[in-house]
Every structure is written in structure tokens, then in C-alpha cells.
mmCIF file of C-alpha atoms in Angstrom:
data_model
loop_
_atom_site.group_PDB
_atom_site.id
_atom_site.type_symbol
_atom_site.label_atom_id
_atom_site.label_comp_id
_atom_site.label_asym_id
_atom_site.label_seq_id
_atom_site.Cartn_x
_atom_site.Cartn_y
_atom_site.Cartn_z
ATOM 1 C CA MET C 1386 -57.042 13.015 -30.967
ATOM 2 C CA ILE C 1387 -53.808 14.203 -32.620
ATOM 3 C CA LYS C 1388 -52.894 11.805 -35.528
ATOM 4 C CA ASN C 1389 -49.339 10.560 -34.810
ATOM 5 C CA LYS C 1390 -49.025 12.110 -31.528
ATOM 6 C CA LYS C 1391 -45.438 12.454 -30.539
ATOM 7 C CA PRO C 1392 -43.535 11.579 -27.455
ATOM 8 C CA TYR C 1393 -42.726 14.327 -25.011
ATOM 9 C CA PHE C 1394 -39.564 16.276 -25.579
ATOM 10 C CA PRO C 1395 -37.101 16.703 -22.354
ATOM 11 C CA ILE C 1396 -36.018 20.190 -21.823
ATOM 12 C CA PHE C 1397 -34.388 21.166 -18.857
ATOM 13 C CA VAL C 1398 -34.725 24.435 -17.262
ATOM 14 C CA ASP C 1399 -33.055 26.412 -14.971
ATOM 15 C CA LEU C 1400 -35.424 27.665 -12.269
ATOM 16 C CA THR C 1401 -33.004 29.249 -9.883
ATOM 17 C CA GLU C 1402 -34.232 32.498 -9.916
ATOM 18 C CA LYS C 1403 -37.715 31.983 -11.478
ATOM 19 C CA GLN C 1404 -40.655 32.940 -9.188
ATOM 20 C CA VAL C 1405 -42.499 29.506 -8.922
ATOM 21 C CA ILE C 1406 -46.028 29.713 -7.515
ATOM 22 C CA VAL C 1407 -47.975 26.431 -6.409
ATOM 23 C CA VAL C 1408 -51.530 27.053 -5.800
ATOM 24 C CA GLY C 1409 -52.658 24.276 -3.354
ATOM 25 C CA ALA C 1410 -50.939 22.259 -0.227
ATOM 26 C CA GLY C 1411 -52.510 18.632 -0.756
ATOM 27 C CA THR C 1412 -51.252 15.405 -1.522
ATOM 28 C CA ILE C 1413 -50.270 16.198 -5.424
ATOM 29 C CA ALA C 1414 -48.896 19.946 -4.554
ATOM 30 C CA LYS C 1415 -46.822 18.444 -2.421
ATOM 31 C CA ARG C 1416 -45.210 16.063 -3.953
ATOM 32 C CA ARG C 1417 -44.359 18.765 -6.556
ATOM 33 C CA ILE C 1418 -43.305 21.155 -3.888
ATOM 34 C CA ARG C 1419 -40.904 18.180 -2.605
ATOM 35 C CA THR C 1420 -39.416 18.320 -5.957
ATOM 36 C CA LEU C 1421 -39.198 22.031 -6.725
ATOM 37 C CA VAL C 1422 -37.519 22.900 -3.425
ATOM 38 C CA ASP C 1423 -34.357 21.416 -4.900
ATOM 39 C CA PHE C 1424 -34.585 23.519 -8.197
ATOM 40 C CA THR C 1425 -35.544 27.236 -7.424
ATOM 41 C CA ASN C 1426 -34.992 29.920 -4.789
ATOM 42 C CA HIS C 1427 -38.208 31.242 -5.355
ATOM 43 C CA LEU C 1428 -40.762 29.143 -4.194
ATOM 44 C CA THR C 1429 -44.293 30.396 -2.945
ATOM 45 C CA VAL C 1430 -47.193 27.979 -1.952
ATOM 46 C CA ILE C 1431 -50.654 29.564 -1.549
ATOM 47 C CA ALA C 1432 -53.196 27.748 0.488
ATOM 48 C CA PRO C 1433 -55.455 28.417 3.386
ATOM 49 C CA GLU C 1434 -54.195 25.670 5.180
ATOM 50 C CA VAL C 1435 -50.628 23.728 5.038
ATOM 51 C CA ASN C 1436 -49.557 20.574 7.143
ATOM 52 C CA ARG C 1437 -46.277 20.514 9.133
ATOM 53 C CA GLU C 1438 -44.049 19.348 6.462
ATOM 54 C CA LEU C 1439 -44.713 22.443 4.407
ATOM 55 C CA MET C 1440 -44.228 24.516 7.597
ATOM 56 C CA ASP C 1441 -40.740 23.244 8.398
ATOM 57 C CA MET C 1442 -39.863 23.754 4.759
ATOM 58 C CA GLU C 1443 -40.912 27.459 5.156
ATOM 59 C CA LYS C 1444 -39.150 27.576 8.527
ATOM 60 C CA ALA C 1445 -35.872 26.023 6.755
ATOM 61 C CA GLY C 1446 -36.090 29.206 4.307
ATOM 62 C CA LEU C 1447 -36.761 26.535 1.170
ATOM 63 C CA LEU C 1448 -40.362 28.296 0.372
ATOM 64 C CA THR C 1449 -42.998 31.160 1.327
ATOM 65 C CA ILE C 1450 -46.394 30.102 2.545
ATOM 66 C CA LYS C 1451 -49.236 32.485 1.760
ATOM 67 C CA ARG C 1452 -51.943 31.435 3.927
ATOM 68 C CA LYS C 1453 -55.005 32.390 2.146
ATOM 69 C CA ASN C 1454 -57.264 31.552 -0.732
ATOM 70 C CA TYR C 1455 -56.058 31.920 -4.280
ATOM 71 C CA GLU C 1456 -56.687 35.491 -5.978
ATOM 72 C CA ARG C 1457 -55.793 36.179 -9.640
ATOM 73 C CA GLU C 1458 -53.321 38.794 -8.447
ATOM 74 C CA ASP C 1459 -51.172 36.172 -6.666
ATOM 75 C CA ILE C 1460 -49.823 34.962 -9.787
ATOM 76 C CA TYR C 1461 -49.524 37.877 -11.691
ATOM 77 C CA HIS C 1462 -45.472 38.175 -11.111
ATOM 78 C CA ALA C 1463 -45.069 34.375 -11.485
ATOM 79 C CA ASP C 1464 -42.842 32.547 -14.095
ATOM 80 C CA TYR C 1465 -44.292 29.307 -13.413
ATOM 81 C CA VAL C 1466 -47.497 28.148 -11.719
ATOM 82 C CA ILE C 1467 -48.519 24.687 -10.526
ATOM 83 C CA ALA C 1468 -52.464 24.683 -9.967
ATOM 84 C CA ALA C 1469 -53.048 21.800 -7.409
ATOM 85 C CA THR C 1470 -56.147 22.659 -5.846
ATOM 86 C CA ASN C 1471 -59.136 20.295 -5.332
ATOM 87 C CA ASP C 1472 -61.280 22.894 -6.963
ATOM 88 C CA HIS C 1473 -61.512 22.370 -10.875
ATOM 89 C CA GLN C 1474 -62.881 25.813 -11.027
ATOM 90 C CA ILE C 1475 -60.041 27.238 -9.392
ATOM 91 C CA ASN C 1476 -57.725 25.479 -11.665
ATOM 92 C CA SER C 1477 -59.257 26.506 -14.740
ATOM 93 C CA ASP C 1478 -59.322 30.094 -13.690
ATOM 94 C CA ILE C 1479 -55.398 29.857 -12.843
ATOM 95 C CA TYR C 1480 -55.054 28.250 -16.346
ATOM 96 C CA SER C 1481 -56.671 30.989 -18.083
ATOM 97 C CA VAL C 1482 -54.829 33.786 -16.147
ATOM 98 C CA CYS C 1483 -51.760 32.168 -17.079
ATOM 99 C CA LYS C 1484 -52.390 31.693 -20.532
ATOM 100 C CA CYS C 1485 -53.426 35.220 -20.900
ATOM 101 C CA MET C 1486 -50.753 36.696 -19.436
ATOM 102 C CA GLY C 1487 -47.868 34.385 -20.974
ATOM 103 C CA ILE C 1488 -47.167 32.256 -17.861
ATOM 104 C CA THR C 1489 -46.268 28.916 -18.091
ATOM 105 C CA VAL C 1490 -48.550 26.582 -16.265
ATOM 106 C CA ASN C 1491 -49.291 23.092 -15.253
ATOM 107 C CA VAL C 1492 -52.776 21.925 -14.011
ATOM 108 C CA CYS C 1493 -52.281 19.062 -12.174
ATOM 109 C CA SER C 1494 -55.705 17.483 -12.640
ATOM 110 C CA ASP C 1495 -56.095 18.169 -16.436
ATOM 111 C CA LYS C 1496 -53.144 17.039 -18.900
ATOM 112 C CA ASN C 1497 -54.781 19.123 -21.667
ATOM 113 C CA LYS C 1498 -53.999 22.147 -19.457
ATOM 114 C CA CYS C 1499 -50.331 22.095 -18.966
ATOM 115 C CA ASP C 1500 -47.674 23.737 -20.786
ATOM 116 C CA PHE C 1501 -45.264 21.254 -18.916
ATOM 117 C CA TYR C 1502 -45.281 18.097 -17.253
ATOM 118 C CA PHE C 1503 -43.708 16.746 -14.280
ATOM 119 C CA PRO C 1504 -41.308 13.839 -14.960
ATOM 120 C CA GLY C 1505 -39.977 11.498 -12.210
ATOM 121 C CA ILE C 1506 -36.946 12.785 -11.001
ATOM 122 C CA ALA C 1507 -33.627 10.787 -9.987
ATOM 123 C CA ARG C 1508 -30.796 12.962 -9.120
ATOM 124 C CA LYS C 1509 -27.280 12.301 -7.764
ATOM 125 C CA ASP C 1510 -25.427 15.463 -7.287
ATOM 126 C CA ASN C 1511 -25.535 17.565 -10.069
ATOM 127 C CA VAL C 1512 -26.975 14.637 -12.123
ATOM 128 C CA VAL C 1513 -30.641 14.872 -12.881
ATOM 129 C CA VAL C 1514 -32.700 12.668 -14.778
ATOM 130 C CA GLY C 1515 -36.080 12.993 -15.892
ATOM 131 C CA VAL C 1516 -38.640 10.185 -16.752
ATOM 132 C CA THR C 1517 -41.764 10.404 -18.485
ATOM 133 C CA ALA C 1518 -43.814 7.686 -20.395
ATOM 134 C CA SER C 1519 -45.572 10.696 -22.281
ATOM 135 C CA GLY C 1520 -48.697 10.603 -20.103
ATOM 136 C CA THR C 1521 -49.368 6.936 -21.509
ATOM 137 C CA ASN C 1522 -47.712 4.419 -18.536
ATOM 138 C CA HIS C 1523 -47.167 6.169 -15.175
ATOM 139 C CA ARG C 1524 -45.945 2.955 -13.327
ATOM 140 C CA GLN C 1525 -43.764 2.425 -16.152
ATOM 141 C CA ALA C 1526 -42.226 5.961 -15.702
ATOM 142 C CA ARG C 1527 -42.085 5.359 -11.921
ATOM 143 C CA THR C 1528 -40.505 1.990 -12.036
ATOM 144 C CA THR C 1529 -37.647 3.122 -14.425
ATOM 145 C CA VAL C 1530 -37.169 6.136 -12.346
ATOM 146 C CA GLU C 1531 -36.563 3.689 -9.013
ATOM 147 C CA GLN C 1532 -34.351 1.677 -11.176
ATOM 148 C CA ILE C 1533 -32.363 4.814 -12.216
ATOM 149 C CA ARG C 1534 -32.167 5.859 -8.286
ATOM 150 C CA GLY C 1535 -31.061 2.512 -7.650
ATOM 151 C CA LEU C 1536 -28.099 2.754 -10.034
ATOM 152 C CA PHE C 1537 -27.146 6.116 -8.423
ATOM 153 C CA ASN C 1538 -27.319 4.473 -4.960
ATOM 154 C CA GLY C 1539 -25.406 1.788 -5.762
ATOM 155 C CA GLN C 1540 -22.318 4.111 -7.383
ATOM 156 C CA GLU C 1541 -19.519 5.254 -4.774
ATOM 157 C CA SER C 1542 -19.233 8.710 -4.527
#
């Protein structure tokens, strides 16, 4: 345990032209993908099977899907990688490759293998609010995001 653990510092990053890769297409991966499509022009999903929602996003030009099993070479040119498979060994391999290559990575199933964390997002036009409870109280963060979204929805455009 780190003595005097500090809260997470919010940093906003321009992902517009960054290569963002999500490995996996399950429930957690889809939540990340739904968020990311609004922030990057270069989102790739790697998964042997995807659902209709992701296929529709691909058809709309929001992302690219590589319908295949993950291979290390798939992430060599990435700027950011989300490891969101249901296989801890694959997620660990993705983490190791990213660390060796200097690629920023988030392993959804292991907060100790994350260079960054996904905040709850509230957005209206170009205003983006990210909320985190620094990994300690997800319910509190979610409630806060919902309150902010309510404030945004109550405002006149």
C-alpha cells in the first residue's frame, strides 16, 4: 500500500488523431467504446465476435473492427490500448507489450495495470466533465456524473 495515496489528477488529452485500440468487445469494452467514439477518429476494435451495436458503429464510420483473435502485432502502432478481454492472460500480455513499447494502456480488469483510468463522462457540446472517486467509490462517482448530466440537460442551449 502506498503511504498517503493521493487522488487521481484529471488530465484531458486530445485523442482526435491518436490510434486507440480496444481489445475485446464484451460489456466493459462496449462501455469504453461508446465513450471513445466521440473523442477519436481512429478507433479500432479487435475481437473475434462483435454485436450488432458495434457493427452499426463500424457501418457509420465511427470505428474499425478487426474480427480476429488478438496478436501482439495488432497493437504495435497504437497510442492508447484498452485491454478488455475476459482472458486475464491475454490482458496481461497486452499490458506487457504496451509497457515494453511505451504505449499507454488500461487493463480494465486490473487497476494496477493502468496508465490511465476512465472517468465517468458528462458532456454538453464542447464542455466535457470527467469524474472519478480515485478508484474508491464507483457508486459515488456515477451518482455525481448523473447529477452533472442533469444540470446539463436542464440548461438552455
